[in-house]
Short mmCIF file of C-alpha atoms in Angstrom, two decimals:
data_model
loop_
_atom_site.label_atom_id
_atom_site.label_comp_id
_atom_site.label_asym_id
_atom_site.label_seq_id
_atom_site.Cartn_x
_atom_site.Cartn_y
_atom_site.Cartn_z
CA UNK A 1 -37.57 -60.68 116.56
CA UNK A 2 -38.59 -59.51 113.16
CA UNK A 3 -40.60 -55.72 113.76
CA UNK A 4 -43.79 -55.61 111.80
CA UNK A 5 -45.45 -52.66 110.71
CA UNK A 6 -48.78 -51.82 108.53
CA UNK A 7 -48.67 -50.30 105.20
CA UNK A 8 -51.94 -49.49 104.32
CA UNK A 9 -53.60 -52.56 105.94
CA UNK A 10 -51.14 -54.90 104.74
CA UNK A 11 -48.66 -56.26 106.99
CA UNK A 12 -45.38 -55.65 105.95
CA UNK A 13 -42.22 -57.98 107.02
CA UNK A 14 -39.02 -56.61 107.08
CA UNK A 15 -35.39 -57.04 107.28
CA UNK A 16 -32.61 -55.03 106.68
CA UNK A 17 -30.42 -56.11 104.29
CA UNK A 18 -28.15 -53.08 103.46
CA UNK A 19 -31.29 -51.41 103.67
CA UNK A 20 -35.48 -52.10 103.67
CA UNK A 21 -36.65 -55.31 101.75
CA UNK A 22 -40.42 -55.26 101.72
CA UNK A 23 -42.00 -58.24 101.13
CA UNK A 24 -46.15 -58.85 102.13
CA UNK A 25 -47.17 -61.48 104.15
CA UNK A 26 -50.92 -61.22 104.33
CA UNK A 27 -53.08 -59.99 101.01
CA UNK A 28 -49.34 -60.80 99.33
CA UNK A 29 -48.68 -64.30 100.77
CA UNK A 30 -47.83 -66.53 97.65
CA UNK A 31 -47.17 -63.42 95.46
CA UNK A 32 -43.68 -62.91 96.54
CA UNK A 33 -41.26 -65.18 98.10
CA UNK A 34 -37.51 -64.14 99.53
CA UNK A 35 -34.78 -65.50 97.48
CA UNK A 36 -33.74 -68.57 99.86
CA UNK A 37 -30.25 -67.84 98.29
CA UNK A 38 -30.35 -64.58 100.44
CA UNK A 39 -31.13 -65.60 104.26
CA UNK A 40 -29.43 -62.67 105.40
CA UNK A 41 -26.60 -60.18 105.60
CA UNK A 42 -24.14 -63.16 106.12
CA UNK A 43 -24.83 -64.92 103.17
CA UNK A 44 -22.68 -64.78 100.05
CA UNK A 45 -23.46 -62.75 96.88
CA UNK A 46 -23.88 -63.75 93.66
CA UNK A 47 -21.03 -61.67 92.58
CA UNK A 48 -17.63 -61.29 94.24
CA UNK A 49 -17.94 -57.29 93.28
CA UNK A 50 -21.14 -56.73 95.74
CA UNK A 51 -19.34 -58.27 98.85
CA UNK A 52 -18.07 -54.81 99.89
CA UNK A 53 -21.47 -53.52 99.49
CA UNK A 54 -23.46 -55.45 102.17
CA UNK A 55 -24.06 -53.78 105.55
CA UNK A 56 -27.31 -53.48 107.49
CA UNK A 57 -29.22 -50.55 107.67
CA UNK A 58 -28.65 -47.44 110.30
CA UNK A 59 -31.41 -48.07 113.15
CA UNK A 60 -32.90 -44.20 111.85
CA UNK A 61 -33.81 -46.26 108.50
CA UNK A 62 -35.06 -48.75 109.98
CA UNK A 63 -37.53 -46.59 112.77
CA UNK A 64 -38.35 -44.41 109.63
CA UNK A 65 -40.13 -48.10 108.12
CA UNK A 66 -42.56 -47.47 110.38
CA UNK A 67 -44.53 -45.34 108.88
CA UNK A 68 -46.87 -46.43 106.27
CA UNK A 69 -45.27 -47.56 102.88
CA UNK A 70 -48.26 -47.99 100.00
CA UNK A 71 -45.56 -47.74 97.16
CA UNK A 72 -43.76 -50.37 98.51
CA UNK A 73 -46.48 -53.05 99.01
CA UNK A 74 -47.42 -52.11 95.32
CA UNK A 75 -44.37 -52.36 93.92
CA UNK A 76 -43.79 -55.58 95.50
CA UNK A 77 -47.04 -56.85 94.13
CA UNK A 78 -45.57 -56.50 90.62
CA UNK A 79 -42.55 -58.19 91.10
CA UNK A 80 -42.28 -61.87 89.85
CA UNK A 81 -42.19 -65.26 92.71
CA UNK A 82 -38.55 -65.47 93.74
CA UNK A 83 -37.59 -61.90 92.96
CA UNK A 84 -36.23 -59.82 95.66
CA UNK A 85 -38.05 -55.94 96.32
CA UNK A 86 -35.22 -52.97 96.66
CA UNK A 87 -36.56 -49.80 97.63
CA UNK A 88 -35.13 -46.42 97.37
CA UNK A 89 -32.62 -46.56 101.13
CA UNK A 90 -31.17 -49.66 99.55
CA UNK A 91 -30.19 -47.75 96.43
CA UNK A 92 -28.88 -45.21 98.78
CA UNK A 93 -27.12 -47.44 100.66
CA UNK A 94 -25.22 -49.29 97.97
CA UNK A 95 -26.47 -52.66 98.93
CA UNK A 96 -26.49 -55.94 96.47
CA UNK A 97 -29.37 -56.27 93.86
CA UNK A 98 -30.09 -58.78 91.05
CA UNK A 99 -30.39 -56.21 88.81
CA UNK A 100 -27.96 -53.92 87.31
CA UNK A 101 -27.51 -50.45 88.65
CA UNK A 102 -29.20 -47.74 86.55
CA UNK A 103 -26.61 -45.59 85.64
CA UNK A 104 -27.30 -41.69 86.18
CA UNK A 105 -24.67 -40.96 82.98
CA UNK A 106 -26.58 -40.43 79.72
CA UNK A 107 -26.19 -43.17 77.54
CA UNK A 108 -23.84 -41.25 75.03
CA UNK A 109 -21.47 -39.89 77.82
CA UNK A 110 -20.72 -43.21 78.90
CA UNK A 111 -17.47 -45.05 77.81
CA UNK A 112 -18.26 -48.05 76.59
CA UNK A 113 -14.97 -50.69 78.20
CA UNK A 114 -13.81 -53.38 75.98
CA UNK A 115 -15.05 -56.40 77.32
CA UNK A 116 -13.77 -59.22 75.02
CA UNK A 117 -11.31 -61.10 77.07
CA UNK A 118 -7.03 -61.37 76.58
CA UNK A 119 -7.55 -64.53 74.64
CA UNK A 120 -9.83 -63.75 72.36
CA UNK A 121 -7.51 -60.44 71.58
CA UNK A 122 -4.82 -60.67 68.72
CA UNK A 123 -1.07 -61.07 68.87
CA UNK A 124 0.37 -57.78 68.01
CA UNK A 125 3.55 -56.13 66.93
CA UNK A 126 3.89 -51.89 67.65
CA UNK A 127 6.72 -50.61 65.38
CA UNK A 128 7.86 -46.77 65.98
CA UNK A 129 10.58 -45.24 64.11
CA UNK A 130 13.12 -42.84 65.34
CA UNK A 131 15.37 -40.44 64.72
CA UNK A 132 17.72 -38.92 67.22
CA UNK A 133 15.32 -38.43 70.03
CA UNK A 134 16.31 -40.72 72.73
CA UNK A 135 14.56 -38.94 75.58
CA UNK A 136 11.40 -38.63 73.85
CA UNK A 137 11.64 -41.96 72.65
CA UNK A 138 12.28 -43.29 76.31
CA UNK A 139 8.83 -41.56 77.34
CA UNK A 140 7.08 -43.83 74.01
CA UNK A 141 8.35 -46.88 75.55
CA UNK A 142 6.92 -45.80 79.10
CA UNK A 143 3.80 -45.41 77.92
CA UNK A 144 4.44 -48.78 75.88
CA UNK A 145 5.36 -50.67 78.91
CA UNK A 146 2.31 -49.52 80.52
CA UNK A 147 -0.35 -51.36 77.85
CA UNK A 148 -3.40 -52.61 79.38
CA UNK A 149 -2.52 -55.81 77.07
CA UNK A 150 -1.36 -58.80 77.97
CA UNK A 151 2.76 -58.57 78.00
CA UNK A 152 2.85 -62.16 76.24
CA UNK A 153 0.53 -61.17 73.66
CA UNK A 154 2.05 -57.53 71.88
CA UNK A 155 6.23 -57.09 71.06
CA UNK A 156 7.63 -53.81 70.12
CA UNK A 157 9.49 -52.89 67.18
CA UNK A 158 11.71 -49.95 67.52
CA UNK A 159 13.48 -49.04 64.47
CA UNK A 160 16.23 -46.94 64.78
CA UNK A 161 16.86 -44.50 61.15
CA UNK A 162 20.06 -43.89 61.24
CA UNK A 163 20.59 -41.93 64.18
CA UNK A 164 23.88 -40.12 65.46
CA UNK A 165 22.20 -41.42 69.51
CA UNK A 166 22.96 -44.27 70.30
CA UNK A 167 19.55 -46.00 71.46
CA UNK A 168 21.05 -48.93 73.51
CA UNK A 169 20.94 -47.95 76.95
CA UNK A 170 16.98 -46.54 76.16
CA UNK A 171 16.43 -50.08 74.82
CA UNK A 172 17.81 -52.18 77.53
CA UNK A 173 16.53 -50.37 80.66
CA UNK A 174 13.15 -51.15 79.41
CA UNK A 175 13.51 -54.43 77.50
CA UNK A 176 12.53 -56.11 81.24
CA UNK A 177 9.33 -54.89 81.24
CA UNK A 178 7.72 -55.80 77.79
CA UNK A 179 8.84 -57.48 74.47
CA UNK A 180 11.09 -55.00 72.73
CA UNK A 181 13.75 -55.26 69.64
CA UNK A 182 15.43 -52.18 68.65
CA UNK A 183 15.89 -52.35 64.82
CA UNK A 184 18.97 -50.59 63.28
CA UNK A 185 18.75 -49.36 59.21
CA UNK A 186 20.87 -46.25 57.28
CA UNK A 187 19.02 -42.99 56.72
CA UNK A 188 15.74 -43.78 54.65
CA UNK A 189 13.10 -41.90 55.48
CA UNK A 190 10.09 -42.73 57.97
CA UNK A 191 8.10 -45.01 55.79
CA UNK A 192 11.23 -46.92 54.95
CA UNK A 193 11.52 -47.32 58.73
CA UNK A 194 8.19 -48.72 59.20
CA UNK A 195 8.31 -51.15 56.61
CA UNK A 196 11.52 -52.09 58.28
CA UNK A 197 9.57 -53.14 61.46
CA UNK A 198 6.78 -54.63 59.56
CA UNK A 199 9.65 -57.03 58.02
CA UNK A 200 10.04 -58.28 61.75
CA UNK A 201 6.68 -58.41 63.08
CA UNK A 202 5.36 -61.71 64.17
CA UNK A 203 1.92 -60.44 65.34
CA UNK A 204 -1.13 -60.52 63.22
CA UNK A 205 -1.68 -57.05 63.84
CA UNK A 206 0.54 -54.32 63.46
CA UNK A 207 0.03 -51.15 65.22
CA UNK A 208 1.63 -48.09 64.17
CA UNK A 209 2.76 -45.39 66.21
CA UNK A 210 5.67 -42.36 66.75
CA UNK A 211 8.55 -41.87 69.09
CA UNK A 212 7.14 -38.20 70.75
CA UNK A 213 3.68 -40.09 71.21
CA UNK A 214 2.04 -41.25 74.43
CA UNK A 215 -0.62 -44.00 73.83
CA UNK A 216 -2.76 -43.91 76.64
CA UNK A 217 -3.07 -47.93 78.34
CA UNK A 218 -6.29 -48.61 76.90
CA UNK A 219 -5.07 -47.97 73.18
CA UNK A 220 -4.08 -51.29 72.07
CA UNK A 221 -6.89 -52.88 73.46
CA UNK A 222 -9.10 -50.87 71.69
CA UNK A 223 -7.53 -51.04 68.43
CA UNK A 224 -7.06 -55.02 68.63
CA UNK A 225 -11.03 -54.97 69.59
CA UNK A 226 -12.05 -53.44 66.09
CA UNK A 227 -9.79 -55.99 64.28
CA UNK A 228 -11.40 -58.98 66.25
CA UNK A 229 -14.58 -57.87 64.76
CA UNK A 230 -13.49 -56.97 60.99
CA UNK A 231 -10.25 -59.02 60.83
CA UNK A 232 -9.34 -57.09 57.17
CA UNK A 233 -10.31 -53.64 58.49
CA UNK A 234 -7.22 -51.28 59.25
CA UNK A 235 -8.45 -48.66 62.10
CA UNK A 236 -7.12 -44.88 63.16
CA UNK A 237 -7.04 -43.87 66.49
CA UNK A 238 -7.76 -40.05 67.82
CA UNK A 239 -4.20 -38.08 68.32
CA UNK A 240 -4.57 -35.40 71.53
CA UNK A 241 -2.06 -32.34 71.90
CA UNK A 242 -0.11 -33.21 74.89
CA UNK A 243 1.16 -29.33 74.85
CA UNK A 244 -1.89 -27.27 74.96
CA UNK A 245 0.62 -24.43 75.74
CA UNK A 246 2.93 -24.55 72.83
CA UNK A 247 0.75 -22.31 70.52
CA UNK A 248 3.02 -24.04 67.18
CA UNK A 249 1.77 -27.82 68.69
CA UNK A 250 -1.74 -26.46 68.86
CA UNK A 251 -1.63 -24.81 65.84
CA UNK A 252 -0.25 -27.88 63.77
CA UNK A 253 -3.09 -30.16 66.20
CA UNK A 254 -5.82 -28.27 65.01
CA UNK A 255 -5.10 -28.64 61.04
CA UNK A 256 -4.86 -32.83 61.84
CA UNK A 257 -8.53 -32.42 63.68
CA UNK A 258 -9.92 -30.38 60.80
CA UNK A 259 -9.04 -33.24 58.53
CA UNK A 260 -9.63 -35.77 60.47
CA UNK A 261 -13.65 -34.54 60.54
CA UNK A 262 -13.34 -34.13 56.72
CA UNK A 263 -12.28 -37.35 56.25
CA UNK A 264 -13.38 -39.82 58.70
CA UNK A 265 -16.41 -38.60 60.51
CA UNK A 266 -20.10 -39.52 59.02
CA UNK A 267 -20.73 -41.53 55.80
CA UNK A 268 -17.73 -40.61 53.81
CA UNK A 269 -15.74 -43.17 51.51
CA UNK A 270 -12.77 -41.82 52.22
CA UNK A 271 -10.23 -42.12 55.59
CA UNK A 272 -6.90 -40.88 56.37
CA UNK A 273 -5.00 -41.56 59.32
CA UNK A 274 -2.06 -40.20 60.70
CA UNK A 275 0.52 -42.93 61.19
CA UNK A 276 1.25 -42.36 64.30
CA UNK A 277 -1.89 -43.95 65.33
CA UNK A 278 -2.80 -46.27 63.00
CA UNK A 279 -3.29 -49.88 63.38
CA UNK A 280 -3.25 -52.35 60.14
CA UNK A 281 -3.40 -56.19 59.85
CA UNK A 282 -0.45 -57.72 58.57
CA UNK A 283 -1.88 -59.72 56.02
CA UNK A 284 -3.22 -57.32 53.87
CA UNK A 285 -0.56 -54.77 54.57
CA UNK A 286 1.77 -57.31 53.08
CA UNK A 287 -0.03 -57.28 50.69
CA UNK A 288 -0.27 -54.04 49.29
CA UNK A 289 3.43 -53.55 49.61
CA UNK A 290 3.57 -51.76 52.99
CA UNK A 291 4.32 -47.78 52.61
CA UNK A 292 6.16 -46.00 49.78
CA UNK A 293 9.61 -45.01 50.98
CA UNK A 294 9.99 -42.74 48.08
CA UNK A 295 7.40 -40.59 50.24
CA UNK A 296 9.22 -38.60 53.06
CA UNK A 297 6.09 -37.08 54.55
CA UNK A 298 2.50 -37.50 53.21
CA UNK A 299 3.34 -41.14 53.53
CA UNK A 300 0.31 -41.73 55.61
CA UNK A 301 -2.10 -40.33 53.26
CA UNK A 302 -1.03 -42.41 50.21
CA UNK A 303 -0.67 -45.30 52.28
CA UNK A 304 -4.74 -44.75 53.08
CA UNK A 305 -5.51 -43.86 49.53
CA UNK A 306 -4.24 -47.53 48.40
CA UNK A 307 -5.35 -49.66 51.40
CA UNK A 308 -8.93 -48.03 50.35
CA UNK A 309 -8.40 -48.58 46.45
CA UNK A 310 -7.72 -52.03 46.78
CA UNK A 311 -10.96 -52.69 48.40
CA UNK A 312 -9.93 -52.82 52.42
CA UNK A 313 -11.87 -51.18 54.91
CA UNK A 314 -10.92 -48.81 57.28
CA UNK A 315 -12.70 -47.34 60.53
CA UNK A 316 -12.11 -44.79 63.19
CA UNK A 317 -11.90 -45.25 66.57
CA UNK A 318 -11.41 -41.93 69.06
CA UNK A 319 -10.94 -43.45 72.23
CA UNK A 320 -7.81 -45.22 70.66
CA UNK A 321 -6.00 -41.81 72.11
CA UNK A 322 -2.39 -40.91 71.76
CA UNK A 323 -0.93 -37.79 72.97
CA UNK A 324 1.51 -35.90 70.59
CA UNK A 325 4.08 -34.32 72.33
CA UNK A 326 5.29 -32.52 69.30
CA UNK A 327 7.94 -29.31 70.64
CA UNK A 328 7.60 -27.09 67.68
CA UNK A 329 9.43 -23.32 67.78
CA UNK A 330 8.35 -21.28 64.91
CA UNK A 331 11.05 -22.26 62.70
CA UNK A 332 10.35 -25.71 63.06
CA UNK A 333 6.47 -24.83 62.09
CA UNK A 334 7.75 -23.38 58.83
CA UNK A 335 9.96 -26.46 58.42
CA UNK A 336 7.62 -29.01 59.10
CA UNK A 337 4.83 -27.21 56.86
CA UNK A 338 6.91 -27.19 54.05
CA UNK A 339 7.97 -30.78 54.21
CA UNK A 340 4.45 -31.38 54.33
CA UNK A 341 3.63 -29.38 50.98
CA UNK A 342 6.21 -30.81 48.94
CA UNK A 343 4.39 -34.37 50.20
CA UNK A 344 1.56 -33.54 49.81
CA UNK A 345 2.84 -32.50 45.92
CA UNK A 346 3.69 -36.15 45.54
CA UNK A 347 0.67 -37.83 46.86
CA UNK A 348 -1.32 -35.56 44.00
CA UNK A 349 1.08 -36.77 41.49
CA UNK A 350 1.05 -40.05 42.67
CA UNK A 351 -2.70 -40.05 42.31
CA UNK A 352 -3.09 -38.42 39.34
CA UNK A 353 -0.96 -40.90 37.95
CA UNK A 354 -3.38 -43.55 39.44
CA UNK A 355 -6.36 -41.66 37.93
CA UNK A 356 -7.70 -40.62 41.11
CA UNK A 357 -7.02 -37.14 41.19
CA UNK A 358 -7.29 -35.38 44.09
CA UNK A 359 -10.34 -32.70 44.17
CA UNK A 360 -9.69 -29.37 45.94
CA UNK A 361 -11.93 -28.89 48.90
CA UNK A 362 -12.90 -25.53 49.77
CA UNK A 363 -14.70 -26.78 52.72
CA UNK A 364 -11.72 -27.81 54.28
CA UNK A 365 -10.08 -24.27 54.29
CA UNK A 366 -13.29 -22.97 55.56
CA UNK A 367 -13.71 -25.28 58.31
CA UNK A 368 -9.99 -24.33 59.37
CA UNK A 369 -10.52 -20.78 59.64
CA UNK A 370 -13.14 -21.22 62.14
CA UNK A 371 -11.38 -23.41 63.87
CA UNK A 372 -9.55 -21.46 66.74
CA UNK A 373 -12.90 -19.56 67.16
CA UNK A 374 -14.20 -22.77 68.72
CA UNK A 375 -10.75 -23.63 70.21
CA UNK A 376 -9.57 -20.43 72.38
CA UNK A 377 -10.56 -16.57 73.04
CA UNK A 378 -8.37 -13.23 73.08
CA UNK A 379 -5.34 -12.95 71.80
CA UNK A 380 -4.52 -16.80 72.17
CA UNK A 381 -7.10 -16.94 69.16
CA UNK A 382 -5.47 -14.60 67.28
CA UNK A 383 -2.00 -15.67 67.33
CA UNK A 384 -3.87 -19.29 66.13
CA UNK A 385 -5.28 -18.11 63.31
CA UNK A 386 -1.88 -16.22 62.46
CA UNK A 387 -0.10 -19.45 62.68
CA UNK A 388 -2.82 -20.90 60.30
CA UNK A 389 -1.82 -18.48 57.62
CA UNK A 390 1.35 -19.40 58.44
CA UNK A 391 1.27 -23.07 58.07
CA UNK A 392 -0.90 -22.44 54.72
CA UNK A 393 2.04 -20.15 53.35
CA UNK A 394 4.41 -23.05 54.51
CA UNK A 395 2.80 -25.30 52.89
CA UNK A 396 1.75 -23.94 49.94
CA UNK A 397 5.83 -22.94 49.30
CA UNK A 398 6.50 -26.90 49.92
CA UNK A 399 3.60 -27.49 47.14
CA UNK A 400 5.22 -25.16 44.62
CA UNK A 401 8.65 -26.45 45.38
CA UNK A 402 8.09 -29.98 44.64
CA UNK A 403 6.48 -29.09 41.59
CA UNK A 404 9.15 -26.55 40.34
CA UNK A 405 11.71 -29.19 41.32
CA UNK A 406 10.09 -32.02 39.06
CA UNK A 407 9.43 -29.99 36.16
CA UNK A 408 13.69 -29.78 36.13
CA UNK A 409 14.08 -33.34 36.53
CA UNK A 410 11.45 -34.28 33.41
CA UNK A 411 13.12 -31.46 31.32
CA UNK A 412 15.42 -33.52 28.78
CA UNK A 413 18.92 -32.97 29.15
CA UNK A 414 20.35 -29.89 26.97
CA UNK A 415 17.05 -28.16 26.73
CA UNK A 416 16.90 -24.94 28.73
#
């Protein structure tokens, strides 16, 4: 027997269906009807997910029905014939509903999943050069094997840059689990290497990433999403420090971030993307000739300079993560910096020669020196803005050195 109770003179029937469903029967008769697709708690729901969800309601709810309910009947009187009521104990309760869930999580705080499905994602080929790091390359291919992608739909490219490790036994203890080639060339530099892997790449994407980096599983399918809606558009992901306590990592992390929000945050025309998390189609990457091997370092940014010259388009995507485990000691800092200025002495030769010089940004500097004000406190923030001197003395040397070093080689032979 079904209890009855009054709500304000109305007569309210009830039944618990993971919690109270209120639906009049007298002044309400022919307003609302119960779903006949919902006789009761044994009934199946519309979707598989909500089966877990359905249990009747504690007898305390149901005794505290009693009492009257006006907001009930007169919510129920604006509900449409056929619609079901809810009321707040079967919110509580978790029980089955038409309608979606509001979600307490502010509309910008809430990751947005992928929802295209497998086949309706593209075929794609990962290439990631190496160089003498087997370990660290083992912990890439983990984190490759472990793609939320469809195994029959991505291959990976591992080109191997002349190495004195041999990479075979990395290669085959993981070639089970995913579609991998390991790629064998002489000492040419990393963009050499990549175009190496593009050479073999059968998918129609080609995502681009390093062999200390971690993508998280989620960062194909992101990447592969943003080409399935701009099929010529090339797309950066966001590269994470995965050693917050190396103060060298941070420090080299934090100059990337600072130019990543120069460069590819709000309406600006221009992009650069690290290639270690960069994902291009195939086509037009082809097409443009791939990257400069001539370029040891800075690669990345004249690569982006002429996908954007020739008219492509290019996007940013920061939940595409990777994390960077980059071991730096201070000597490799100074190293790496300086590498990194006599590239980045190129890519402004190599554009003025394009007409496209490259304008000096004070901005930028300014943006870095406040940068480990926002990042850390103490003495941790100190030491981060030491190494930022640091890495702009290092680079600055690599800058002068590449240009010292090409006035020699354009000074005619006999001339002192």
């Amino acid at each position: 027997m079904v209890p009855r109770a009054r709500c304000g003179g109305t007569r309210v029937r009830r039944r618990a269906l993971g919690g109270l469903a209120a639906v009049a029967t007298s002044s309400l008769r022919g307003r609302v009807a119960v779903d006949p697709a919902h006789p009761g708690p044994s009934s199946v729901p519309r979707h598989p997910a909500d089966a877990p969800l359905l249990r009747a309601a504690p007898a305390h709810r149901a005794r505290a029905c009693d009492r009257p309910h006006r907001e009930c009947a007169r919510r129920a009187r604006r509900l449409p014939r056929g619609t079901r009521s809810r009321s707040p104990l079967d919110r509580r309760d978790g029980a089955a509903s038409d309608a979606p869930r509001p979600s307490r999580r502010p509309d910008h705080a809430r990751p947005r999943a992928v929802s295209r499905p497998m086949a309706e994602l593209p075929h794609c080929s990962i290439v990631v050069p190496t160089y003498d790091r087997p370990a660290a390359l083992r912990s890439c291919l983990e984190s490759l094997a472990g793609l939320e992608y469809a195994r029959e739909r991505y291959e990976v490219i591992v080109v191997d840059d002349g190495g004195r490790s041999t990479l075979d036994p990395v290669v085959d203890l993981l070639r089970p689990r995913m579609n991998l080639e390991l790629v064998t060339q002489a000492r040419s530099g990393p963009a050499a290497a990549r175009n190496a892997g593009v050479a073999r790449a059968q998918g129609e994407l080609v995502a681009f990433t390093d062999d200390d980096c971690r993508p998280r599983p989620d960062w194909l399918r992101r990447l592969a999403d943003r080409f399935v809606a701009s099929p010529t558009q090339a797309t950066g992901g966001r590269t994470v420090n995965a050693l917050p306590q190396n103060p060298y990592s941070t420090a080299a992390q934090l100059v990337i971030d600072v130019g990543y929000r120069q460069n590819n945050e709000g309406p600006t025309g221009r992009r650069w993307f690290t290639t270690n998390n960069l994902a291009v189609p195939v086509d037009g990457l082809r097409e443009i000739g791939g990257f400069d091997p001539a370029f040891r370092t800075a690669e990345d940014r004249d690569f982006c300079s002429r996908w954007v010259e020739r008219g492509f388009p290019m996007s940013y995507e920061p939940r595409a993560v990777v994390e960077h485990a980059h071991d730096l000691s201070l000597a490799g800092f100074v190293r790496l910096h300086f590498a990194y200025g006599r590239g980045a002495f190129r890519y402004h030769r190599a554009q003025r020669r394009r007409r496209r010089p490259v304008p000096i940004e004070p901005s930028f500097y300014v943006a870095l020196a406040q940068a480990p004000i926002a990042h850390d406190r103490g003495t941790r923030r100190l030491g981060l803005e030491a190494l930022l001197v640091l890495w702009h003395l290092s680079n600055s040397a690599g800058f002068v050195w590449g240009w010292a070093r090409s006035l020699g080689k354009s000074r005619p032979a006999g001339r002192p």
